[in-house]
Short mmCIF file of C-alpha atoms in Angstrom, two decimals:
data_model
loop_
_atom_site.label_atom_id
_atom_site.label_comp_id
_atom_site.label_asym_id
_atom_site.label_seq_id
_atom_site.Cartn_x
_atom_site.Cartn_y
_atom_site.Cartn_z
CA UNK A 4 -14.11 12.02 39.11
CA UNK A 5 -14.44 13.73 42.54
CA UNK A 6 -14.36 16.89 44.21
CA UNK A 7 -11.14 17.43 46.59
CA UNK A 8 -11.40 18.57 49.81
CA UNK A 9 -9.20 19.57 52.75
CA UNK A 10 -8.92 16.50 54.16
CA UNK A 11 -8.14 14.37 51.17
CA UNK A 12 -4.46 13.10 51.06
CA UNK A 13 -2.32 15.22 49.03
CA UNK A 14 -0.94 11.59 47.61
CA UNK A 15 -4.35 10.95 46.34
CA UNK A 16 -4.87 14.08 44.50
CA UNK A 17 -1.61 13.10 42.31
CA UNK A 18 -2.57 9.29 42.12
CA UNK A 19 -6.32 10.59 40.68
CA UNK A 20 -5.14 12.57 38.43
CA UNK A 21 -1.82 12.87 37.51
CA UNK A 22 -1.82 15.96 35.20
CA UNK A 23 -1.83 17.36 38.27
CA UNK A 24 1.21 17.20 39.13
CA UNK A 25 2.85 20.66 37.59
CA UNK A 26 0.19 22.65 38.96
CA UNK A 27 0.79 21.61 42.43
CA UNK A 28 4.11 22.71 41.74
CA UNK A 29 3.46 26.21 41.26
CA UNK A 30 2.44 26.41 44.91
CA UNK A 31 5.71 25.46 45.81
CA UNK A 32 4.42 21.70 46.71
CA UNK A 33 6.60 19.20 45.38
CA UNK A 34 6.88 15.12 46.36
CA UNK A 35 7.56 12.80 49.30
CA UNK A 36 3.85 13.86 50.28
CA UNK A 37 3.82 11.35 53.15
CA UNK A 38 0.53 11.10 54.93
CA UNK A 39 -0.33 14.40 54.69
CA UNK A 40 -3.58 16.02 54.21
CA UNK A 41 -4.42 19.16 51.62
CA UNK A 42 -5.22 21.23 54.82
CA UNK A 43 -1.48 20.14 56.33
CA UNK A 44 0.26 20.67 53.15
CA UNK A 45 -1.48 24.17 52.86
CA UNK A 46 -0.66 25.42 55.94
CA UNK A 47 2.68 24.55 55.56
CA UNK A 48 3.15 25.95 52.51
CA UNK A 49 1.58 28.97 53.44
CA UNK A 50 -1.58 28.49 50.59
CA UNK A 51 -4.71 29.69 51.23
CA UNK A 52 -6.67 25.75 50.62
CA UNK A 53 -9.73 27.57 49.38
CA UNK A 54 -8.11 29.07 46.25
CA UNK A 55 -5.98 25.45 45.93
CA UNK A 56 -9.38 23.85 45.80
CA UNK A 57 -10.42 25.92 43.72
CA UNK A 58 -7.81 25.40 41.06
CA UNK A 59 -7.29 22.02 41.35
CA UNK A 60 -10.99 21.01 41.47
CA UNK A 61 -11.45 23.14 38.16
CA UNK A 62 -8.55 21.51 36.55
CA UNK A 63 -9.58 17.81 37.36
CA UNK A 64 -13.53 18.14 36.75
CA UNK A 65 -14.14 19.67 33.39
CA UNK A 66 -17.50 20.81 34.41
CA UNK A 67 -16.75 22.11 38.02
CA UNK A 68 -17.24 25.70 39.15
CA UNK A 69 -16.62 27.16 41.86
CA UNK A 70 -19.16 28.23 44.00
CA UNK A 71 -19.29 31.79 45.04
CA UNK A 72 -17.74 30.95 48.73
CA UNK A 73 -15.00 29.39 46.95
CA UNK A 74 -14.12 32.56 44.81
CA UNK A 75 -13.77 34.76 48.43
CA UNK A 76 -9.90 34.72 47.84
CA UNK A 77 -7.65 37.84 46.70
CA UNK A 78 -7.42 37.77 43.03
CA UNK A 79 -3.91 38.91 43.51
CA UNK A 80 -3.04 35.13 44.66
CA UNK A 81 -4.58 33.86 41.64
CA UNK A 82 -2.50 36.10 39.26
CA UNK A 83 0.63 34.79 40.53
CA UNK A 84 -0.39 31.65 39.87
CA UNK A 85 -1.07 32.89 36.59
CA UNK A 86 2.12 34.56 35.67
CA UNK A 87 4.05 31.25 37.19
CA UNK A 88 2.02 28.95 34.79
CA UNK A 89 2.80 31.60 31.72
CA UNK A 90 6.48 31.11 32.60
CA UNK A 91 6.47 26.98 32.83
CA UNK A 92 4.91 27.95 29.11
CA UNK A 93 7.60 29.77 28.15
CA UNK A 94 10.69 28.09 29.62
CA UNK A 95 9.32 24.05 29.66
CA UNK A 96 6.51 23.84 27.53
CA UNK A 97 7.15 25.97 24.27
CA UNK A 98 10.76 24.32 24.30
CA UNK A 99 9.76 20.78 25.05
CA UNK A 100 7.51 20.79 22.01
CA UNK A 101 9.78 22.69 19.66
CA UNK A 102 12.77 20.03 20.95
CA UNK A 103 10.10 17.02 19.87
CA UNK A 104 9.18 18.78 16.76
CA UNK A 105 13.35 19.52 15.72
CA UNK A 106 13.63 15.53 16.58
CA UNK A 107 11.06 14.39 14.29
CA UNK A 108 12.00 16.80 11.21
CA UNK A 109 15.42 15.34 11.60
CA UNK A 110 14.33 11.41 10.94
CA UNK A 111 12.71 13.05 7.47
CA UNK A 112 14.62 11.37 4.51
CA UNK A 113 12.61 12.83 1.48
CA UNK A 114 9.34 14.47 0.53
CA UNK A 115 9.43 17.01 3.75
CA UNK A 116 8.05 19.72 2.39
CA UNK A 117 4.59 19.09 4.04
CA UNK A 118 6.47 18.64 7.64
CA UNK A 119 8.13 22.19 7.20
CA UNK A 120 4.83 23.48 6.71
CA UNK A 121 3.56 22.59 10.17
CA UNK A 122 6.39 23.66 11.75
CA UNK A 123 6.04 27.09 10.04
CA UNK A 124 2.59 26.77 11.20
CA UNK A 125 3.91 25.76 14.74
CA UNK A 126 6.04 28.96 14.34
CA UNK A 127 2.78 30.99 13.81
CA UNK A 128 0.83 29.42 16.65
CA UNK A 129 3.65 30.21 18.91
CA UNK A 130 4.14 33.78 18.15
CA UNK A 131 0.22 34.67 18.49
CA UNK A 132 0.69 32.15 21.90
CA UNK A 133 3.36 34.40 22.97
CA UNK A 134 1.89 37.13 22.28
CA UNK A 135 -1.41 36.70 24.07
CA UNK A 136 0.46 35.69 27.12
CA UNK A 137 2.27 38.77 27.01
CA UNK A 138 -1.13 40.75 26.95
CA UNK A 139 -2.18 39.08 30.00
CA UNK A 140 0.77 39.44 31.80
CA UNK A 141 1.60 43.19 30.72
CA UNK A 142 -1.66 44.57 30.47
CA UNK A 143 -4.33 42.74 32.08
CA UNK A 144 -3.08 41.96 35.49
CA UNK A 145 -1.71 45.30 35.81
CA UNK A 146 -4.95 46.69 35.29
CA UNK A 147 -6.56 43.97 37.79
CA UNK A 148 -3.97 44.42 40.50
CA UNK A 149 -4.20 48.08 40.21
CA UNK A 150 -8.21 47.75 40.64
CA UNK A 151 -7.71 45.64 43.66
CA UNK A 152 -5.37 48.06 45.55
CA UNK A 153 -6.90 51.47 43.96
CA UNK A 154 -10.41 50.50 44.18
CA UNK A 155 -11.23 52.90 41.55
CA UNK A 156 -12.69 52.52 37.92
CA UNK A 157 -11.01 54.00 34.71
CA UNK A 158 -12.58 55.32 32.04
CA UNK A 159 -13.48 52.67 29.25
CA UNK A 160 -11.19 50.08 31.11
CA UNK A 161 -13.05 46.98 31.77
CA UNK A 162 -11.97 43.35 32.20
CA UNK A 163 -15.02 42.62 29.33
CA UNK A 164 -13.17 44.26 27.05
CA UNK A 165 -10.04 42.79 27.78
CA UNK A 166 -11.60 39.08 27.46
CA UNK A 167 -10.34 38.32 24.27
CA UNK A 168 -8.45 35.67 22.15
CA UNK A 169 -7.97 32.34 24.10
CA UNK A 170 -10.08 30.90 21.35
CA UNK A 171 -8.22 31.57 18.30
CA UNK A 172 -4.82 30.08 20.01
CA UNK A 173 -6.44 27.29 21.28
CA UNK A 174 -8.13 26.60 17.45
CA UNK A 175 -4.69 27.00 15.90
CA UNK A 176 -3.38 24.18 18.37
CA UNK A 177 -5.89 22.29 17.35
CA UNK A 178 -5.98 22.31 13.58
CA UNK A 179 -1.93 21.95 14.19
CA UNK A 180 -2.96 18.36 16.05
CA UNK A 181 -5.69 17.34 13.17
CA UNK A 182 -3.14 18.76 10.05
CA UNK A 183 -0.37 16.38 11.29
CA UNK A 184 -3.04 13.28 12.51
CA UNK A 185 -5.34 13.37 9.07
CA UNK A 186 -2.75 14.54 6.44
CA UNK A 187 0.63 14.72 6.85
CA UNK A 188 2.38 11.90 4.94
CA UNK A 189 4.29 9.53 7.56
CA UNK A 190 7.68 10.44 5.99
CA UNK A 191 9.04 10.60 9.55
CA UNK A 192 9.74 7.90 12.84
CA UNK A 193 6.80 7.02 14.18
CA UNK A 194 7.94 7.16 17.83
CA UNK A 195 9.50 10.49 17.17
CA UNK A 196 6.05 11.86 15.77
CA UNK A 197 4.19 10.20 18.85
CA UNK A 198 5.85 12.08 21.37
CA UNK A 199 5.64 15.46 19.66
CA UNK A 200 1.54 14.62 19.12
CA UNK A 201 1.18 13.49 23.16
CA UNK A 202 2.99 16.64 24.16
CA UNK A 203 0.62 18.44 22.09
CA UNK A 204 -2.65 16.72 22.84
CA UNK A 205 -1.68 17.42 26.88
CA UNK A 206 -0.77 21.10 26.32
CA UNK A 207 -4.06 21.57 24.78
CA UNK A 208 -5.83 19.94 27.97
CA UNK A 209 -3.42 22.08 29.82
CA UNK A 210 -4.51 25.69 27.71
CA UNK A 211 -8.06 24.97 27.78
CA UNK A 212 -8.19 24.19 31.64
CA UNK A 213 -5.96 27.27 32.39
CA UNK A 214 -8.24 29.15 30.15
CA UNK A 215 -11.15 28.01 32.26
CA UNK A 216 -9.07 29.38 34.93
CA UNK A 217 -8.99 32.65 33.73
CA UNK A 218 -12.65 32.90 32.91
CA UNK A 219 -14.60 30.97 35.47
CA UNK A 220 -12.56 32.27 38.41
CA UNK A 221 -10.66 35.24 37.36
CA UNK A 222 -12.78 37.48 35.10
CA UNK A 223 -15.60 36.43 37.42
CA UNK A 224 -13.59 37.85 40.46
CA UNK A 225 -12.73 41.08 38.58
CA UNK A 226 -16.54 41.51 37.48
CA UNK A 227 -17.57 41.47 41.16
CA UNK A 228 -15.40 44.19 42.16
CA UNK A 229 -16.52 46.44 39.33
CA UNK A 230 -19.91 45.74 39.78
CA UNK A 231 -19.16 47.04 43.27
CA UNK A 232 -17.52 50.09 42.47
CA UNK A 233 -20.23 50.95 39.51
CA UNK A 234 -22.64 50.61 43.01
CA UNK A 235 -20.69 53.15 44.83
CA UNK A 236 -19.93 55.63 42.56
CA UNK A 237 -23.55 55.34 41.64
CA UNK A 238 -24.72 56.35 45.19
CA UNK B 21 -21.86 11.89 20.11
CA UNK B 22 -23.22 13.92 23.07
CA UNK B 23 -21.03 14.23 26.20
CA UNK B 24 -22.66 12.09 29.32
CA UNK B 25 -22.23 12.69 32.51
CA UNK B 26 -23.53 10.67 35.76
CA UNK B 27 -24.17 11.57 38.93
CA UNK B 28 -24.53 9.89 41.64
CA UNK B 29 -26.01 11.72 44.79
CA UNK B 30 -26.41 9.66 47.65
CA UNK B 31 -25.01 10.54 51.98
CA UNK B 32 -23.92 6.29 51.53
CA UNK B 33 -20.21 6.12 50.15
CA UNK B 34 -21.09 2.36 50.26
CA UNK B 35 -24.18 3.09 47.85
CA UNK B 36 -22.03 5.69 45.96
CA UNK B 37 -19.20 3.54 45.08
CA UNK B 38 -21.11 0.45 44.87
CA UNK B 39 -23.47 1.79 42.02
CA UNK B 40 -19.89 3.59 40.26
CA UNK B 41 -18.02 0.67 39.74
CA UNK B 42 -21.31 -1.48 38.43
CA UNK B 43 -22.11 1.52 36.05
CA UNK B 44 -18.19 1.54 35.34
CA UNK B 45 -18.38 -1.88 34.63
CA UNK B 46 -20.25 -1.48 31.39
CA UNK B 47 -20.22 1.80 30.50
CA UNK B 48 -17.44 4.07 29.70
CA UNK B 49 -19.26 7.28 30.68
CA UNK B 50 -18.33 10.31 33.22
CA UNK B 51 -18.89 9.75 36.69
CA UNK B 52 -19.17 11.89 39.92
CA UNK B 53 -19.92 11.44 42.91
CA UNK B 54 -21.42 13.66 45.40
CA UNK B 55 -22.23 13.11 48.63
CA UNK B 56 -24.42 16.08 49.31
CA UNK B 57 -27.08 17.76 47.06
CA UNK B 58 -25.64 21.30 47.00
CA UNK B 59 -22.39 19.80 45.88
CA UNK B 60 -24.54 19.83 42.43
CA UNK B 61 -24.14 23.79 42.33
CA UNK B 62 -20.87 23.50 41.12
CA UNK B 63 -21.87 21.82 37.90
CA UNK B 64 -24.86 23.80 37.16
CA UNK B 65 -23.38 25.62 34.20
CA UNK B 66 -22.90 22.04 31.88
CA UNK B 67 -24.65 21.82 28.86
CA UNK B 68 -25.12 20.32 25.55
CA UNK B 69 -24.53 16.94 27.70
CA UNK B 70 -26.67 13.86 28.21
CA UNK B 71 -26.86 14.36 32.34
CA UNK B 72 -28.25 11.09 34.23
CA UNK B 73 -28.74 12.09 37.95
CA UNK B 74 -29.25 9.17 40.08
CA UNK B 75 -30.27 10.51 43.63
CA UNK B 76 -31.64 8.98 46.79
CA UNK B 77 -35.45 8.79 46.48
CA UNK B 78 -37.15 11.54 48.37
CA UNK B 79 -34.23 14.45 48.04
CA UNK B 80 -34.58 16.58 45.64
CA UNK B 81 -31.75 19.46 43.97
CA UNK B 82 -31.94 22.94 44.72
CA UNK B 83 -34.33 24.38 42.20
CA UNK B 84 -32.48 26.54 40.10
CA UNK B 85 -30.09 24.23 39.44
CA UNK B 86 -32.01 21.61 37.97
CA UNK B 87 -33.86 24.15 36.05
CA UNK B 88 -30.49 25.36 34.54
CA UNK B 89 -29.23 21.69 33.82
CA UNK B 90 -32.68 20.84 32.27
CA UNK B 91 -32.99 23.64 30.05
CA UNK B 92 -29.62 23.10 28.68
CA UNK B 93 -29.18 19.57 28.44
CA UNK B 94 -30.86 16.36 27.78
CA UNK B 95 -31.34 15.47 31.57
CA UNK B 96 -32.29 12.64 33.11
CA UNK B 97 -33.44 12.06 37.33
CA UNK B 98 -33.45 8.35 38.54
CA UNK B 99 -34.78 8.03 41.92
CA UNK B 100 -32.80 5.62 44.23
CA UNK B 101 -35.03 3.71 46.78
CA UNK B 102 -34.15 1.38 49.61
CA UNK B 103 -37.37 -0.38 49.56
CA UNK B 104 -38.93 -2.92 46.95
CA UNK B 105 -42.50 -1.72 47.02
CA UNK B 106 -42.48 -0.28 43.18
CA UNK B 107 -46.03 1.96 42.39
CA UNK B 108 -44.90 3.30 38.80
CA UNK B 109 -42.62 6.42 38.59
CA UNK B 110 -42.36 8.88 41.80
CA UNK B 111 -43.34 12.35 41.02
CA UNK B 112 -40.68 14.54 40.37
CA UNK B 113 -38.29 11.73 38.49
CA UNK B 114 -37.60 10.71 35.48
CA UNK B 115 -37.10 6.97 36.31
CA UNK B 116 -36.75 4.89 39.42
CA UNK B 117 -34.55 2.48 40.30
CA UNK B 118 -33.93 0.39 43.48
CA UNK B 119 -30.82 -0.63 45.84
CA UNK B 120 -31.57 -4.37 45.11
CA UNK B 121 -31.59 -4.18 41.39
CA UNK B 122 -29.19 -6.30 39.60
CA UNK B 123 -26.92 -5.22 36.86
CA UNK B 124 -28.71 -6.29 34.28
CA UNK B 125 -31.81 -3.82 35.25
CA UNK B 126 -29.21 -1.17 35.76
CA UNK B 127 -27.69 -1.89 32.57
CA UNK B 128 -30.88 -1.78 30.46
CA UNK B 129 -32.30 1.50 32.39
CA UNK B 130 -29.28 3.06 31.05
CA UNK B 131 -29.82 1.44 27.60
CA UNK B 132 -33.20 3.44 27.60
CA UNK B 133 -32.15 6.77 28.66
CA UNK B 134 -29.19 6.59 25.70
CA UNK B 135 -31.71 5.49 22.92
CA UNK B 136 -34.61 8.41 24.35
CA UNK B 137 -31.62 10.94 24.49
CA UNK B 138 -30.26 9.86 20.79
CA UNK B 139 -33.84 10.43 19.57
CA UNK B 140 -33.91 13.17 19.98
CA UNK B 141 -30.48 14.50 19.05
CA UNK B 142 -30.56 16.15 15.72
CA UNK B 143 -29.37 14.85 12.88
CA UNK B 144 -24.94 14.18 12.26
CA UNK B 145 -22.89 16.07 10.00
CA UNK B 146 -22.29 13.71 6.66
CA UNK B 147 -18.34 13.38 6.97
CA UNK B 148 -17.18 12.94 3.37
CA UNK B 149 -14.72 14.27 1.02
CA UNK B 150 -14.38 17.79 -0.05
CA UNK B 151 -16.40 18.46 -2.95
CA UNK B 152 -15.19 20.63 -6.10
CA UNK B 153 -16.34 23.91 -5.11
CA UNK B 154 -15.48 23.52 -0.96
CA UNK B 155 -11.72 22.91 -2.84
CA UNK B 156 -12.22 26.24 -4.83
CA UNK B 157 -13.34 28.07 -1.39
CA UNK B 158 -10.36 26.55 0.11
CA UNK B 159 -7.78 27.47 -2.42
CA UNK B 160 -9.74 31.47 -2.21
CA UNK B 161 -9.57 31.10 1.42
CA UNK B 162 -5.47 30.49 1.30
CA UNK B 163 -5.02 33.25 -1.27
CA UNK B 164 -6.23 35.91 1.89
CA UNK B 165 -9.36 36.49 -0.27
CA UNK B 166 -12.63 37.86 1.79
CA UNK B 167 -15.65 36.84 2.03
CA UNK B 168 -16.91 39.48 -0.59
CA UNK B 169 -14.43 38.82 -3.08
CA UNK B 170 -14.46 35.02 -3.00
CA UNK B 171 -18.12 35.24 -3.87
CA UNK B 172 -17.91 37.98 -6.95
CA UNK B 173 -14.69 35.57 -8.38
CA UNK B 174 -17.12 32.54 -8.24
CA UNK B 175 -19.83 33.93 -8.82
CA UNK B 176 -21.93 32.88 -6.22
CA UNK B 177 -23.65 34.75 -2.97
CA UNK B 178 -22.09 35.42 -0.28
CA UNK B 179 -24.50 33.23 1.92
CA UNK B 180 -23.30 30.83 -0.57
CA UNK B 181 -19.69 31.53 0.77
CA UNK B 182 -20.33 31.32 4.85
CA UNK B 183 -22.20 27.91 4.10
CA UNK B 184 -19.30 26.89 2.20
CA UNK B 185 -16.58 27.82 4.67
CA UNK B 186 -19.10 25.95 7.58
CA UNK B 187 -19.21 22.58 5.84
CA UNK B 188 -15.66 22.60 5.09
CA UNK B 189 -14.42 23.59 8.66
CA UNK B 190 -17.31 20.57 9.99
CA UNK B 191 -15.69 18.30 7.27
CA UNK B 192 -12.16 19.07 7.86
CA UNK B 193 -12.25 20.22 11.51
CA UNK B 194 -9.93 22.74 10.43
CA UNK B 195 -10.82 26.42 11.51
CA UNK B 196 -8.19 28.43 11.08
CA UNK B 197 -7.34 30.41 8.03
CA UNK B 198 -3.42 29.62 8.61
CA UNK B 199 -4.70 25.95 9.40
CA UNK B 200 -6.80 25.90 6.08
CA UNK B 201 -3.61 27.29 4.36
CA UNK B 202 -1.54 24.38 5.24
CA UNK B 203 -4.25 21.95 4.46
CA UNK B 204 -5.09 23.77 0.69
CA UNK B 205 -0.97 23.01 0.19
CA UNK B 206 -0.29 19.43 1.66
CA UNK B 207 -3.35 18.64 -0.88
CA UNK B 208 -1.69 19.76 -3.58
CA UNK B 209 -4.68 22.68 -3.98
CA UNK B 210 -2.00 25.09 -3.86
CA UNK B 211 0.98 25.65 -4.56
CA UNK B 212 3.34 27.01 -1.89
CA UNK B 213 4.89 29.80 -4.78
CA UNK B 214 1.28 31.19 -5.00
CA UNK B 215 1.32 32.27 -1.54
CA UNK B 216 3.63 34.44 0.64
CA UNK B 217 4.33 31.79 3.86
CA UNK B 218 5.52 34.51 6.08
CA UNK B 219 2.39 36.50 6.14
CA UNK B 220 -0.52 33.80 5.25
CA UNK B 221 0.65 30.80 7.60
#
């Protein structure tokens, strides 16, 4: 593992790691890279590199952090990138796994009854998924962005006590992975049940790094400025 | 098993990569590599991990960052020298090693930070089958019953209860109540007529 910088080939980021590659997308950077470097690419895309570092260094190192001179970026950037990564969710992700799941209920012949219950529990992780996502995108970053431009504090409004809930999605995902790995009787295609399981196993990476997201960059951002205000309204 | 991560800390990318791909060679561990000390910072909130630092002899990490790493995890300096004169462990490291070392004396410094790192680990989880009475909490657990009522139907304390629901979700790794649901039914503890699907699962 290393830590990206600006002058690092954009090829190289992919080639390290290539989960990688749908979260370059949401900056609008697709392929045929050529020689370029992150700085190059940036500027030509119009992204600020600090807060691509930043997102890209957290996603590949599982115990990076941004440092404080990393986090100088408008939070208002980072939110988009949010809401885009809640819609590749909702229009790829969700229906990619729910496609894989369909396939392998379909190669049942007999004794399915245990497959129908994980998709009904699929069914129940999605619609608490959804919903959270939904949270976040109707109530929490409304209440960030309107910080950010307002500057001013509401009463009893805090991004604490908004911090909620990633964990209770993210342990439903995983009992769904260790329900169908330890216990589910292999009444199905194998390669059919493989694909649905890999989809799952890299959504989960993908959750729990864009939960990191959220709390090492985001809620930290948000904290600052209401620290800051709490200052000034203090004076 | 503990999470381990290395890190190698050195200005030489010859040195850095050189050292990786030995360590890579026999270990399958974590491995970063950093080519300036503050570059550390970013890692200072790790823990629970088995941390092996291997630095060039004579720097040393900003201060509150080892402090954080060593509180919170089992963590481990080696100093990295360029000369051969060895006088016993350098002050402020855990271990020393040297650029002319050969694998084998890499290897086995390794070896030795694993076994004084599993030492003291506390002791594993036993991973066995569900006894009777985790089943019962299982099958109460499915039925939507609390905490409370679990323990007056089986007569037993609620402490009783939590420690039950603890060993099961360590056995099982299973948290969730819906996840426990499915479980208590593809085991036949349950049958799917006893419970409502739409609201428990």
């Amino acid at each position: 593992m290393k830590i990206f910088d600006k002058e690092n080939k954009i090829s190289s980021l992919v080639s390290t790691n290539s989960n990688l590659l749908p979260v370059i997308n949401r900056f609008g950077i697709q392929l045929g890279f050529k020689e370029k470097t992150i700085a190059e690419i940036c500027a030509e895309k119009n992204v600020n590199p600090d807060f691509f570092l930043a997102i890209v260094n957290t996603y590949t190192n599982e115990n990076y952090f941004p440092e404080e001179e990393l986090l100088e970026f408008s939070p208002l950037l980072l939110i988009d990138y949010l809401k885009t990564t809640h819609k590749y969710y909702n229009e790829y992700v969700l229906p990619k796994i729910e496609r894989l799941l369909d396939a392998v209920m379909k190669t049942c012949r007999e004794n399915c009854s245990s497959l129908k219950m994980i998709s009904t529990f699929y069914q129940k992780f999605k619609v608490e998924l959804h919903i959270h996502l939904t949270q976040e995108d109707e109530k929490v970053f409304p209440y960030i962005i309107d910080l950010y431009h307002n500057r001013r504090l509401t009463e009893g409004k805090t991004i604490g006590a908004y911090e909620d809930e990633h964990t209770s999605v993210e342990e439903k995902l995983s009992d769904l992975k260790n329900l169908a790995i330890k216990y589910l009787e292999p009444t199905y295609d194998s390669n059919a049940m493989n694909e649905f399981l890999q989809t799952l196993f890299q959504f989960e990476k993908d959750l729990y790094d864009h939960a990191r997201i959220e709390d090492l960059i985001l809620v930290k951002q948000v904290m600052r400025i209401e620290e800051s205000l709490k200052t000034n309204a203090a004076r | 098993m503990m999470e381990e991560n290395v890190f190698i800390l050195h200005p030489s990318e010859i040195i850095r990569k050189g050292l990786a791909l030995i360590l890579q060679e026999y270990f399958k561990m974590e491995i970063t590599q950093l080519s300036s000390i503050n570059d550390l910072n970013s890692f200072a909130a790790i823990s629970n991990n088995l941390i092996i630092v291997i630095i060039q002899k004579g720097l040393v990490l900003p201060e509150e960052t080892e402090e954080r790493l060593r509180k919170n995890n089992q963590f481990n300096m080696v100093s990295l020298s360029a000369s051969t004169d060895m006088e016993g462990v350098t002050e402020g490291y855990d271990y020393d090693l040297n650029v002319l070392a050969s694998n084998l004396e890499i290897q086995k410094l390794i070896q030795v930070i694993r076994k004084s790192a599993s030492k003291s680990k506390a002791a594993t989880v036993e991973n066995g089958d569900l006894t009777q009475r985790e089943k019962d909490v299982i099958r109460q657990i499915a039925l939507g019953l609390s905490n409370k009522e679990m323990a007056d139907k089986l007569n037993i304390s609620i402490h009783t209860v939590i420690s039950h629901r603890k060993n099961i979700t360590e056995k099982l790794n299973i948290k969730s109540i819906s996840g426990l649901t499915v479980y208590a039914i593809m085991n036949n503890l349950l049958d799917i007529s006893d419970i409502n699907p739409e609201e428990l699962i």
